[in-house]
Short mmCIF file of C-alpha atoms in Angstrom, two decimals:
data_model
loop_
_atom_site.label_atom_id
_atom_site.label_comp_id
_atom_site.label_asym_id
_atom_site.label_seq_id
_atom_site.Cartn_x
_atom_site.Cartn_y
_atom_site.Cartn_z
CA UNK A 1 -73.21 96.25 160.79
CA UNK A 2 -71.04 99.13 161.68
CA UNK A 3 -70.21 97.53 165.03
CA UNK A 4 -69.28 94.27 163.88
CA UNK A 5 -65.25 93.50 163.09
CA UNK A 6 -63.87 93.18 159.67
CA UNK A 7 -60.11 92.66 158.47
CA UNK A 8 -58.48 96.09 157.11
CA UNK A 9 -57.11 95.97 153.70
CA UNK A 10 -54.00 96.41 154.77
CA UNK A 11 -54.21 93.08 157.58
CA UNK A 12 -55.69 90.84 155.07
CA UNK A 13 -52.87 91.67 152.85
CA UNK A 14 -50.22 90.87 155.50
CA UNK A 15 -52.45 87.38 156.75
CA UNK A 16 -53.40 86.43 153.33
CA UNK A 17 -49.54 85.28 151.76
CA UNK A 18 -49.55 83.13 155.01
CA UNK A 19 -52.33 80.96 154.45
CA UNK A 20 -52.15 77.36 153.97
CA UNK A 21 -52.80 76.41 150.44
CA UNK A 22 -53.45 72.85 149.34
CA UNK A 23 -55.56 71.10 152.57
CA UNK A 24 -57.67 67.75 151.43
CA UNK A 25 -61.70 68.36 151.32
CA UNK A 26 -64.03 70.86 150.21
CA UNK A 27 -62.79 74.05 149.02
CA UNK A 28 -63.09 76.85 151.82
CA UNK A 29 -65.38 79.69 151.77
CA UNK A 30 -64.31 83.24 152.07
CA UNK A 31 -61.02 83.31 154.07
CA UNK A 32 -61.03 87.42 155.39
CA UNK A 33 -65.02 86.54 156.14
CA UNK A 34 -64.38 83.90 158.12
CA UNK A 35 -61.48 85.06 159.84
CA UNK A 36 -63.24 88.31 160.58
CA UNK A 37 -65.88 86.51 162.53
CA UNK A 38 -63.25 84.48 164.64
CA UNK A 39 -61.79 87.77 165.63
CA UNK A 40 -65.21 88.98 166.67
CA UNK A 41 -65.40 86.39 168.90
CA UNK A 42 -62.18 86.63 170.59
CA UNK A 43 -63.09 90.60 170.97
CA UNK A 44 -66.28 90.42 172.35
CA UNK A 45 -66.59 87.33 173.64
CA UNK A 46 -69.73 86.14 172.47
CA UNK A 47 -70.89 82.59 172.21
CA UNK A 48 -69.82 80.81 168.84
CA UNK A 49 -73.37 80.02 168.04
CA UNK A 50 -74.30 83.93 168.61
CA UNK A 51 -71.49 85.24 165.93
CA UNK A 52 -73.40 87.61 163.84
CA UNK A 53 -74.65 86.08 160.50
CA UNK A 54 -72.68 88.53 158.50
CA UNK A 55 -69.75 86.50 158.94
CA UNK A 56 -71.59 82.96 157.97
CA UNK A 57 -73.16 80.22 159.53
CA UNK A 58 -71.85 80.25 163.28
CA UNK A 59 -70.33 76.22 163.02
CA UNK A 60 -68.59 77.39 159.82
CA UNK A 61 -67.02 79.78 162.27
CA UNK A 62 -66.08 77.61 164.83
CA UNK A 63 -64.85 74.56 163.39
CA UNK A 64 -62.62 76.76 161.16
CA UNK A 65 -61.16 78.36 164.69
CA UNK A 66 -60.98 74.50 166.46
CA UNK A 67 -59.57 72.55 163.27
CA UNK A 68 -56.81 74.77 162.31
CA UNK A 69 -55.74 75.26 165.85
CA UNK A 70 -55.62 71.57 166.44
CA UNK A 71 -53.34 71.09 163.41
CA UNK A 72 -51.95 73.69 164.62
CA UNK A 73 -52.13 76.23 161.32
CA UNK A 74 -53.02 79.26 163.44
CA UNK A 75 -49.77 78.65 166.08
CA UNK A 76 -47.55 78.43 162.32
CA UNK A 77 -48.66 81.30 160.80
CA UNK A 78 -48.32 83.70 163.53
CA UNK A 79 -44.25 82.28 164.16
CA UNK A 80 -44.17 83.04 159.95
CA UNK A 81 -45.60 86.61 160.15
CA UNK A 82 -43.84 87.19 163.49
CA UNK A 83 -40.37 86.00 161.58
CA UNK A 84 -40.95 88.47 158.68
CA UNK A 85 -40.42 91.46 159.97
CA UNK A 86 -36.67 92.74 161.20
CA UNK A 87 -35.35 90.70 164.15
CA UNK A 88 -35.35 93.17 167.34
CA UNK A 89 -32.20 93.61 169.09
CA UNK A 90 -34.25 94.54 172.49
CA UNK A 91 -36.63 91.92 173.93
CA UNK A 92 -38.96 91.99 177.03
CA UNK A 93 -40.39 89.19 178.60
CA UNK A 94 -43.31 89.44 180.81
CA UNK A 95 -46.23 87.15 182.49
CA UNK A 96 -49.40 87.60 183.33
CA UNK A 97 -52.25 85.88 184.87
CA UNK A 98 -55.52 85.23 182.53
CA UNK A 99 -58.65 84.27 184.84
CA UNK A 100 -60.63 81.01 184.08
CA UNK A 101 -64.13 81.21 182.97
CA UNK A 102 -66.86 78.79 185.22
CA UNK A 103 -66.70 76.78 181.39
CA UNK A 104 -63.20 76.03 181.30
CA UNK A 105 -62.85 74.93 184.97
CA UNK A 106 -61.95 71.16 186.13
CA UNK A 107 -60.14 70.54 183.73
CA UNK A 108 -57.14 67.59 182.79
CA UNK A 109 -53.99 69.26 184.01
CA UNK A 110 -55.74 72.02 185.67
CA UNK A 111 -55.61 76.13 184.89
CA UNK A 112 -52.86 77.27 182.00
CA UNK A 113 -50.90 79.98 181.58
CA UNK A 114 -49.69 81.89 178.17
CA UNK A 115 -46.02 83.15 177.29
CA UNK A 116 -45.71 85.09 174.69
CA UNK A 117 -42.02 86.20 172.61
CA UNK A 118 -40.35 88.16 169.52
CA UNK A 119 -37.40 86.61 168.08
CA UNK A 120 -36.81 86.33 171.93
CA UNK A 121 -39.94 85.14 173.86
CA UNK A 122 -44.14 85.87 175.93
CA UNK A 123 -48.57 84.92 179.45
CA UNK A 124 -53.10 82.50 181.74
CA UNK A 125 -50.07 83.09 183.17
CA UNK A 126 -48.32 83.41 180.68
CA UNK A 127 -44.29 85.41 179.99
CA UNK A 128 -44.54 87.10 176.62
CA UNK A 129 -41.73 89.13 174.86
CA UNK A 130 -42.50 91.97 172.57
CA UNK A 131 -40.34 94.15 170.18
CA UNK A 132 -39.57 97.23 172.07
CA UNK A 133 -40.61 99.55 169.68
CA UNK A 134 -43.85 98.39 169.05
CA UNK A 135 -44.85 96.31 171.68
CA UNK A 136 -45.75 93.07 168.97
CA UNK A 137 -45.61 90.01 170.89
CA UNK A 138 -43.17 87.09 168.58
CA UNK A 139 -43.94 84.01 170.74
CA UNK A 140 -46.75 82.64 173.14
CA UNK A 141 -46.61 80.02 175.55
CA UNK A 142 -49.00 78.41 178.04
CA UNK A 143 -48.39 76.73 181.24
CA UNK A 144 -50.14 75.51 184.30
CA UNK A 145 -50.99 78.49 186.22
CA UNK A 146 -49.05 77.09 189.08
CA UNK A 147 -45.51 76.87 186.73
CA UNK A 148 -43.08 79.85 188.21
CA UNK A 149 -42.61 82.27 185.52
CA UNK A 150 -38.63 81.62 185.56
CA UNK A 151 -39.28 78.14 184.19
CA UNK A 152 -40.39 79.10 180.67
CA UNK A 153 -37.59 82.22 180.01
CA UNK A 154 -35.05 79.81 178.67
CA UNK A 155 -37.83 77.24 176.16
CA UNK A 156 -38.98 80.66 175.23
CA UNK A 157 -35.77 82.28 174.05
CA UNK A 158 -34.38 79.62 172.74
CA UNK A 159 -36.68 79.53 169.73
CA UNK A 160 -36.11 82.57 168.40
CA UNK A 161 -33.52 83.52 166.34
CA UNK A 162 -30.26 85.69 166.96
CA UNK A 163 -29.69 88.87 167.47
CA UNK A 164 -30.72 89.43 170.52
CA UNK A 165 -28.45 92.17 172.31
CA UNK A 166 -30.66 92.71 175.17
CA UNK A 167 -33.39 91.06 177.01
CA UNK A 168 -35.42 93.16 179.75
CA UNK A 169 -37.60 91.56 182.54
CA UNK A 170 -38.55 91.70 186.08
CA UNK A 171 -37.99 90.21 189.17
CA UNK A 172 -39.63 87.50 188.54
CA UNK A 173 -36.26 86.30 186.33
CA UNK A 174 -33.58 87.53 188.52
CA UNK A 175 -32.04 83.89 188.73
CA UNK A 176 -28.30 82.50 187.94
CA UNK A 177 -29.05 80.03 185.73
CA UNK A 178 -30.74 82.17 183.33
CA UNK A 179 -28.60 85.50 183.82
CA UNK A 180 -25.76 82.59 183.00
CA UNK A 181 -27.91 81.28 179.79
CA UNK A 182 -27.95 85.05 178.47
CA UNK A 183 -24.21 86.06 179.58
CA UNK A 184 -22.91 83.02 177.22
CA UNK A 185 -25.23 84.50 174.27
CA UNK A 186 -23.47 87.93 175.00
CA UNK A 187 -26.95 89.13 175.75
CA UNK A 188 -27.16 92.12 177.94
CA UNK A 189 -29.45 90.86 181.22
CA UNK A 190 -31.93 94.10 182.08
CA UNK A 191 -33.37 92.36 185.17
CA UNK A 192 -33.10 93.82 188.71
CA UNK A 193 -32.01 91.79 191.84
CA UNK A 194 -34.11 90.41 194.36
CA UNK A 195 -34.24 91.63 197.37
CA UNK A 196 -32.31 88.35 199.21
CA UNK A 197 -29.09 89.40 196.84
CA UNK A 198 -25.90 90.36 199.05
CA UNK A 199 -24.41 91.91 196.46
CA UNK A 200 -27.14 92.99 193.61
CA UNK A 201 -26.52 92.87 190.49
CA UNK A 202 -25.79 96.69 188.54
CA UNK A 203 -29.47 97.36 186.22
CA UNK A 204 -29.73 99.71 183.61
CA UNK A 205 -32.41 102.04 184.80
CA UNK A 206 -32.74 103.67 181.41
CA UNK A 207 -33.33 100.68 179.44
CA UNK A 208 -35.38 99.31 181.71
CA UNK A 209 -37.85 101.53 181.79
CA UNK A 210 -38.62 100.40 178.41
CA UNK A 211 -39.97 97.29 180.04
CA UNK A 212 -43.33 99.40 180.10
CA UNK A 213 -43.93 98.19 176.40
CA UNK A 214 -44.35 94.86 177.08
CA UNK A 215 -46.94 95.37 179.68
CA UNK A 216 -48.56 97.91 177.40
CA UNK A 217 -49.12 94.87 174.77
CA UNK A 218 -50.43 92.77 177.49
CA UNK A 219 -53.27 95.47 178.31
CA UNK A 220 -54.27 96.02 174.37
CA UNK A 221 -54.45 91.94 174.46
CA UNK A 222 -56.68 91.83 177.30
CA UNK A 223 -58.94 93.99 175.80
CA UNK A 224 -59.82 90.95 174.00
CA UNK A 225 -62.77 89.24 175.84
CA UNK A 226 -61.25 85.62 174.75
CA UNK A 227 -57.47 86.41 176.20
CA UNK A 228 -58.28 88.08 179.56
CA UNK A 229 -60.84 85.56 180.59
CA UNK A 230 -60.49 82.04 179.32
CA UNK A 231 -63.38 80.33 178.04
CA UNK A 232 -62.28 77.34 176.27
CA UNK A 233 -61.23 74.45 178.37
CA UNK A 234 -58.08 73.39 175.58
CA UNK A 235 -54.95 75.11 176.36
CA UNK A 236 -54.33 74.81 172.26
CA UNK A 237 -57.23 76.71 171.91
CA UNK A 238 -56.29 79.42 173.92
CA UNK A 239 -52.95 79.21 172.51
CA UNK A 240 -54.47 79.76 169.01
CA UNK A 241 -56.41 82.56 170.46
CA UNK A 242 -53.38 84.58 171.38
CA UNK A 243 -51.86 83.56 168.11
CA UNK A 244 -54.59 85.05 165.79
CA UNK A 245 -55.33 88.35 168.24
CA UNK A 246 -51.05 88.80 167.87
CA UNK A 247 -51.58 88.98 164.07
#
């Protein structure tokens, strides 16, 4: 079993306090078990029915992964672990572009995208914001992947709390309206101009090359089977899924 995931002391003890307590029906079976085996589906990728039966019986599994992210227990605890450590001064935003397994094609509303944020904001395509010094993503979001990346800076930022100083990102934000959004936060805009500017705008070159630590988180996410290739044909799900791998 030496291949198989299991929960570290020290991450059960930071997941356990944020637990719900108190849901109607049958008393649950062992929480770290359980939630071992949903992370070793979401790093390897297996089938739900295949999860190894050291974790449990494989439906125990999965209906603990689909009914607490339809509720949606898995999106709440990772904003209350997220919000417990020190608010970061220095945010990144970033998208990127998750590939569709053949399973979660033709879908209602088509391909999504994931954003992900710290107390700022974060990407199927998805822009996710990490704290700078550790690259931990604070909030996720998921889009259509045909949604421009601009359009979910602002919904992402505005849920997290102040004080943001700075906010780094790419190109792929370099518009007024949310360079305006940040200036009348008094937050610093790290974004370099497009190449249509007349006059571009001046960029911090030191800070941003700090930008590299949100694209760092992205590649340690998408070494997670689950995130870099979507299987499940609910955008919850795979919301849930970037919510319990960002524990």
């Amino acid at each position: 079993m030496a291949h198989l995931f299991w929960l570290s002391d020290a991450a059960w003890l930071s997941i356990e306090p944020h637990l719900p307590r108190g849901l109607p029906g049958k008393p649950r079976v062992d929480d770290r078990r359980v939630i071992s085996g949903i992370l070793h589906v979401l790093k390897t990728g297996c089938r739900w029915r295949d999860v190894p039966a050291a974790y449990g019986p494989g439906t125990t599994i999965y209906n603990r992964f689909t009914r607490w992210s339809h509720r949606p227990i898995w999106q709440r605890m990772f904003k209350r672990m997220a919000a417990a450590g020190p608010v970061p001064e220095e945010l990144c935003l970033d998208s990127t572009h998750v590939k569709a397994h053949r399973s979660a094609q033709n879908t209602k509303g088509g391909l999504g995208r994931k954003r992900s944020g710290s107390r700022a904001a974060g990407d199927q395509q998805s822009p996710c914001t990490g704290r700078c010094v550790t690259g931990r993503p604070v909030a996720f979001a998921v889009t259509p992947g045909n949604i421009p990346d601009i359009h979910m800076a602002v919904p992402l930022l505005e849920g997290l709390s102040p004080p943001q100083k700075t906010l780094i990102a790419d190109k792929a934000y370099d518009a007024m309206s949310l360079r305006r959004w940040l200036k009348r936060r008094r937050i610093k805009a790290v974004i370099p101009s497009l190449a249509t500017r007349t006059f571009p705008f001046p960029l911090d070159r030191k800070a941003y090359k700090r930008r590299n630590v949100v694209e760092r988180m992205w590649g340690r996410l998408k070494n997670w089977r689950r995130i870099a290739t979507r299987y499940d044909r609910l955008a919850r799900n795979y919301l849930a899924s970037l919510a319990v791998a960002g524990f």
